[in-house]
């Protein structure tokens, strides 16, 4: 709808007019600390009049795209990434769990423990959520996170139901 949403280094979430480049609204200190041992998604997602972000407490926050007014908070687990796979649900990726919830009612649709952790990212396509991880297993069977590996591997998939 002609708006761009950006996190700035001071932790402010800002809505900018795509046409004029003018600031439309700003929320100060949504994120106070961008340095986290586990990389947290800092790209806002927009859907159905709301902009969703992960704050510095690792909760997913929802704000009105029009005014920046807070419209909801999802803190059922410490979020490091999330997707909005359809018009009603949200899938939140934590360190050792993933869950799907109904954005309208807040009800948990499903929740799973993650075996190959930490995960690096998630995405959804055609009713399936893909969990990506740079998790590796050594020749001794010990699991570890390959931080220098340039390619993430799909480790888990979940049907959205």
PDB file of C-alpha atoms in Angstrom:
ATOM      1  CA  UNK A   1       0.000   0.000   0.000  1.00  0.00           C
ATOM      2  CA  UNK A   2       2.923   2.345  -0.651  1.00  0.00           C
ATOM      3  CA  UNK A   3       4.695   1.920   2.704  1.00  0.00           C
ATOM      4  CA  UNK A   4       8.108   0.550   3.555  1.00  0.00           C
ATOM      5  CA  UNK A   5       8.868  -0.648   7.105  1.00  0.00           C
ATOM      6  CA  UNK A   6      12.429  -0.499   8.410  1.00  0.00           C
ATOM      7  CA  UNK A   7      14.308  -1.125  11.658  1.00  0.00           C
ATOM      8  CA  UNK A   8      17.007   1.472  12.256  1.00  0.00           C
ATOM      9  CA  UNK A   9      20.175   0.922  14.294  1.00  0.00           C
ATOM     10  CA  UNK A  10      18.685   2.813  17.256  1.00  0.00           C
ATOM     11  CA  UNK A  11      15.960   0.133  17.465  1.00  0.00           C
ATOM     12  CA  UNK A  12      13.164   2.261  16.034  1.00  0.00           C
ATOM     13  CA  UNK A  13      10.582   0.769  13.694  1.00  0.00           C
ATOM     14  CA  UNK A  14       9.725   3.352  11.029  1.00  0.00           C
ATOM     15  CA  UNK A  15       7.056   3.455   8.325  1.00  0.00           C
ATOM     16  CA  UNK A  16       8.194   5.389   5.259  1.00  0.00           C
ATOM     17  CA  UNK A  17       6.188   6.475   2.221  1.00  0.00           C
ATOM     18  CA  UNK A  18       7.448   4.509  -0.785  1.00  0.00           C
ATOM     19  CA  UNK A  19       6.481   7.389  -3.081  1.00  0.00           C
ATOM     20  CA  UNK A  20       7.960  10.359  -1.227  1.00  0.00           C
ATOM     21  CA  UNK A  21      10.408   8.816   1.203  1.00  0.00           C
ATOM     22  CA  UNK A  22       8.758  10.739   4.041  1.00  0.00           C
ATOM     23  CA  UNK A  23       8.417   9.231   7.505  1.00  0.00           C
ATOM     24  CA  UNK A  24       4.791   8.305   8.212  1.00  0.00           C
ATOM     25  CA  UNK A  25       5.256   7.107  11.797  1.00  0.00           C
ATOM     26  CA  UNK A  26       7.921   5.796  14.136  1.00  0.00           C
ATOM     27  CA  UNK A  27       7.993   3.533  17.200  1.00  0.00           C
ATOM     28  CA  UNK A  28      11.033   4.213  19.371  1.00  0.00           C
ATOM     29  CA  UNK A  29      13.104   1.456  20.970  1.00  0.00           C
ATOM     30  CA  UNK A  30      11.185  -1.569  19.672  1.00  0.00           C
ATOM     31  CA  UNK A  31      14.586  -3.262  19.716  1.00  0.00           C
ATOM     32  CA  UNK A  32      17.236  -2.044  22.137  1.00  0.00           C
ATOM     33  CA  UNK A  33      19.933  -4.631  21.428  1.00  0.00           C
ATOM     34  CA  UNK A  34      20.665  -5.847  17.909  1.00  0.00           C
ATOM     35  CA  UNK A  35      23.536  -8.018  19.130  1.00  0.00           C
ATOM     36  CA  UNK A  36      22.286 -11.461  20.054  1.00  0.00           C
ATOM     37  CA  UNK A  37      24.212 -14.746  20.244  1.00  0.00           C
ATOM     38  CA  UNK A  38      21.497 -16.289  18.060  1.00  0.00           C
ATOM     39  CA  UNK A  39      20.592 -14.314  14.964  1.00  0.00           C
ATOM     40  CA  UNK A  40      17.075 -12.918  15.235  1.00  0.00           C
ATOM     41  CA  UNK A  41      14.917 -11.916  12.279  1.00  0.00           C
ATOM     42  CA  UNK A  42      14.882  -8.116  12.014  1.00  0.00           C
ATOM     43  CA  UNK A  43      12.911  -7.815   8.789  1.00  0.00           C
ATOM     44  CA  UNK A  44       9.279  -6.767   9.333  1.00  0.00           C
ATOM     45  CA  UNK A  45       6.460  -8.787   7.727  1.00  0.00           C
ATOM     46  CA  UNK A  46       3.249  -7.086   6.612  1.00  0.00           C
ATOM     47  CA  UNK A  47      -0.149  -8.733   6.291  1.00  0.00           C
ATOM     48  CA  UNK A  48      -3.775  -7.611   6.461  1.00  0.00           C
ATOM     49  CA  UNK A  49      -3.129  -4.118   7.830  1.00  0.00           C
ATOM     50  CA  UNK A  50      -0.560  -5.169  10.417  1.00  0.00           C
ATOM     51  CA  UNK A  51       3.230  -5.090  10.484  1.00  0.00           C
ATOM     52  CA  UNK A  52       4.866  -7.867  12.519  1.00  0.00           C
ATOM     53  CA  UNK A  53       8.345  -7.687  14.083  1.00  0.00           C
ATOM     54  CA  UNK A  54      10.396  -9.479  16.724  1.00  0.00           C
ATOM     55  CA  UNK A  55      11.252  -7.164  19.618  1.00  0.00           C
ATOM     56  CA  UNK A  56      14.272  -7.305  21.912  1.00  0.00           C
ATOM     57  CA  UNK A  57      12.490  -9.703  24.297  1.00  0.00           C
ATOM     58  CA  UNK A  58      12.017 -12.113  21.355  1.00  0.00           C
ATOM     59  CA  UNK A  59       8.245 -11.614  21.252  1.00  0.00           C
ATOM     60  CA  UNK A  60       6.469 -11.120  17.944  1.00  0.00           C
ATOM     61  CA  UNK A  61       4.729  -7.719  18.051  1.00  0.00           C
ATOM     62  CA  UNK A  62       1.958  -6.541  15.725  1.00  0.00           C
ATOM     63  CA  UNK A  63       1.464  -2.853  14.866  1.00  0.00           C
ATOM     64  CA  UNK A  64      -1.080  -1.051  12.706  1.00  0.00           C
ATOM     65  CA  UNK A  65       0.426  -0.210   9.312  1.00  0.00           C
ATOM     66  CA  UNK A  66      -1.577   3.029   9.325  1.00  0.00           C
ATOM     67  CA  UNK A  67      -0.667   4.448  12.741  1.00  0.00           C
ATOM     68  CA  UNK A  68       2.002   2.260  14.357  1.00  0.00           C
ATOM     69  CA  UNK A  69      -0.382   1.548  17.234  1.00  0.00           C
ATOM     70  CA  UNK A  70       0.344  -1.741  19.053  1.00  0.00           C
ATOM     71  CA  UNK A  71      -2.254  -4.360  18.092  1.00  0.00           C
ATOM     72  CA  UNK A  72      -0.942  -7.570  19.610  1.00  0.00           C
ATOM     73  CA  UNK A  73       1.899  -9.496  21.165  1.00  0.00           C
ATOM     74  CA  UNK A  74       2.786 -13.159  20.693  1.00  0.00           C
ATOM     75  CA  UNK A  75       5.178 -14.380  23.373  1.00  0.00           C
ATOM     76  CA  UNK A  76       4.425 -18.096  23.642  1.00  0.00           C
ATOM     77  CA  UNK A  77       8.113 -18.858  23.076  1.00  0.00           C
ATOM     78  CA  UNK A  78      11.274 -16.856  22.432  1.00  0.00           C
ATOM     79  CA  UNK A  79      11.027 -16.128  18.718  1.00  0.00           C
ATOM     80  CA  UNK A  80      14.055 -16.007  16.430  1.00  0.00           C
ATOM     81  CA  UNK A  81      12.159 -16.166  13.140  1.00  0.00           C
ATOM     82  CA  UNK A  82       8.554 -16.415  11.997  1.00  0.00           C
ATOM     83  CA  UNK A  83       6.387 -16.702   8.906  1.00  0.00           C
ATOM     84  CA  UNK A  84       2.799 -15.852   8.047  1.00  0.00           C
ATOM     85  CA  UNK A  85       1.951 -18.829   5.839  1.00  0.00           C
ATOM     86  CA  UNK A  86      -1.715 -17.965   5.309  1.00  0.00           C
ATOM     87  CA  UNK A  87      -4.353 -15.378   6.228  1.00  0.00           C
ATOM     88  CA  UNK A  88      -4.829 -16.649   9.793  1.00  0.00           C
ATOM     89  CA  UNK A  89      -1.813 -18.497  11.105  1.00  0.00           C
ATOM     90  CA  UNK A  90       1.676 -17.604  12.242  1.00  0.00           C
ATOM     91  CA  UNK A  91       4.526 -20.076  12.657  1.00  0.00           C
ATOM     92  CA  UNK A  92       7.159 -19.059  15.209  1.00  0.00           C
ATOM     93  CA  UNK A  93      10.632 -20.599  15.333  1.00  0.00           C
ATOM     94  CA  UNK A  94      12.371 -20.709  18.703  1.00  0.00           C
ATOM     95  CA  UNK A  95      15.715 -22.176  19.729  1.00  0.00           C
ATOM     96  CA  UNK A  96      14.391 -25.669  20.396  1.00  0.00           C
ATOM     97  CA  UNK A  97      10.700 -25.490  19.457  1.00  0.00           C
ATOM     98  CA  UNK A  98       8.455 -24.410  16.620  1.00  0.00           C
ATOM     99  CA  UNK A  99       4.772 -23.599  16.972  1.00  0.00           C
ATOM    100  CA  UNK A 100       1.845 -22.541  14.855  1.00  0.00           C
ATOM    101  CA  UNK A 101      -0.872 -20.305  16.230  1.00  0.00           C
ATOM    102  CA  UNK A 102      -4.076 -18.664  15.120  1.00  0.00           C
ATOM    103  CA  UNK A 103      -3.337 -14.912  14.833  1.00  0.00           C
ATOM    104  CA  UNK A 104      -6.966 -14.005  15.554  1.00  0.00           C
ATOM    105  CA  UNK A 105      -7.677 -16.152  18.625  1.00  0.00           C
ATOM    106  CA  UNK A 106      -4.118 -16.770  19.833  1.00  0.00           C
ATOM    107  CA  UNK A 107      -4.843 -20.518  20.056  1.00  0.00           C
ATOM    108  CA  UNK A 108      -1.907 -22.866  19.521  1.00  0.00           C
ATOM    109  CA  UNK A 109      -2.572 -24.996  16.437  1.00  0.00           C
ATOM    110  CA  UNK A 110       0.478 -27.232  16.889  1.00  0.00           C
ATOM    111  CA  UNK A 111       3.823 -27.252  18.681  1.00  0.00           C
ATOM    112  CA  UNK A 112       6.890 -29.408  18.004  1.00  0.00           C
ATOM    113  CA  UNK A 113      10.313 -29.874  19.567  1.00  0.00           C
ATOM    114  CA  UNK A 114      13.270 -29.360  17.218  1.00  0.00           C
ATOM    115  CA  UNK A 115      15.971 -32.011  17.080  1.00  0.00           C
ATOM    116  CA  UNK A 116      18.492 -30.334  14.768  1.00  0.00           C
ATOM    117  CA  UNK A 117      19.078 -27.011  16.406  1.00  0.00           C
ATOM    118  CA  UNK A 118      19.748 -24.225  16.267  1.00  0.00           C
ATOM    119  CA  UNK A 119      17.796 -23.508  13.126  1.00  0.00           C
ATOM    120  CA  UNK A 120      18.770 -20.629  10.897  1.00  0.00           C
ATOM    121  CA  UNK A 121      15.517 -19.746   9.147  1.00  0.00           C
ATOM    122  CA  UNK A 122      12.025 -20.812   8.147  1.00  0.00           C
ATOM    123  CA  UNK A 123       9.814 -20.193   5.149  1.00  0.00           C
ATOM    124  CA  UNK A 124       6.445 -21.470   3.936  1.00  0.00           C
ATOM    125  CA  UNK A 125       5.153 -22.439   0.506  1.00  0.00           C
ATOM    126  CA  UNK A 126       2.009 -24.263  -0.624  1.00  0.00           C
ATOM    127  CA  UNK A 127       0.937 -25.356   2.838  1.00  0.00           C
ATOM    128  CA  UNK A 128       4.355 -26.553   4.009  1.00  0.00           C
ATOM    129  CA  UNK A 129       6.702 -24.870   6.499  1.00  0.00           C
ATOM    130  CA  UNK A 130      10.409 -25.506   5.860  1.00  0.00           C
ATOM    131  CA  UNK A 131      12.905 -25.257   8.730  1.00  0.00           C
ATOM    132  CA  UNK A 132      16.470 -24.557   7.616  1.00  0.00           C
ATOM    133  CA  UNK A 133      19.533 -25.379   9.652  1.00  0.00           C
ATOM    134  CA  UNK A 134      23.295 -25.415   9.355  1.00  0.00           C
ATOM    135  CA  UNK A 135      23.275 -28.233  11.896  1.00  0.00           C
ATOM    136  CA  UNK A 136      25.947 -30.831  11.199  1.00  0.00           C
ATOM    137  CA  UNK A 137      26.798 -34.188  12.713  1.00  0.00           C
ATOM    138  CA  UNK A 138      30.436 -35.106  13.276  1.00  0.00           C
ATOM    139  CA  UNK A 139      31.890 -38.510  12.460  1.00  0.00           C
ATOM    140  CA  UNK A 140      31.466 -39.325  16.183  1.00  0.00           C
ATOM    141  CA  UNK A 141      27.731 -38.608  15.997  1.00  0.00           C
ATOM    142  CA  UNK A 142      27.945 -35.323  17.896  1.00  0.00           C
ATOM    143  CA  UNK A 143      25.723 -32.520  16.635  1.00  0.00           C
ATOM    144  CA  UNK A 144      27.017 -28.982  16.174  1.00  0.00           C
ATOM    145  CA  UNK A 145      26.154 -25.746  14.360  1.00  0.00           C
ATOM    146  CA  UNK A 146      28.279 -25.092  11.273  1.00  0.00           C
ATOM    147  CA  UNK A 147      28.409 -21.300  11.424  1.00  0.00           C
ATOM    148  CA  UNK A 148      30.761 -20.969   8.447  1.00  0.00           C
ATOM    149  CA  UNK A 149      28.748 -23.166   6.099  1.00  0.00           C
ATOM    150  CA  UNK A 150      27.329 -20.984   3.338  1.00  0.00           C
ATOM    151  CA  UNK A 151      24.439 -23.321   2.583  1.00  0.00           C
ATOM    152  CA  UNK A 152      21.557 -24.086   4.921  1.00  0.00           C
ATOM    153  CA  UNK A 153      19.939 -27.463   4.585  1.00  0.00           C
ATOM    154  CA  UNK A 154      16.247 -28.196   4.964  1.00  0.00           C
ATOM    155  CA  UNK A 155      16.018 -30.317   8.083  1.00  0.00           C
ATOM    156  CA  UNK A 156      12.298 -30.372   8.907  1.00  0.00           C
ATOM    157  CA  UNK A 157       9.050 -29.775   7.103  1.00  0.00           C
ATOM    158  CA  UNK A 158       5.570 -29.392   8.619  1.00  0.00           C
ATOM    159  CA  UNK A 159       2.184 -29.369   6.914  1.00  0.00           C
ATOM    160  CA  UNK A 160       0.121 -26.315   7.834  1.00  0.00           C
ATOM    161  CA  UNK A 161      -3.161 -27.632   9.185  1.00  0.00           C
TER     162      UNK A 161
END
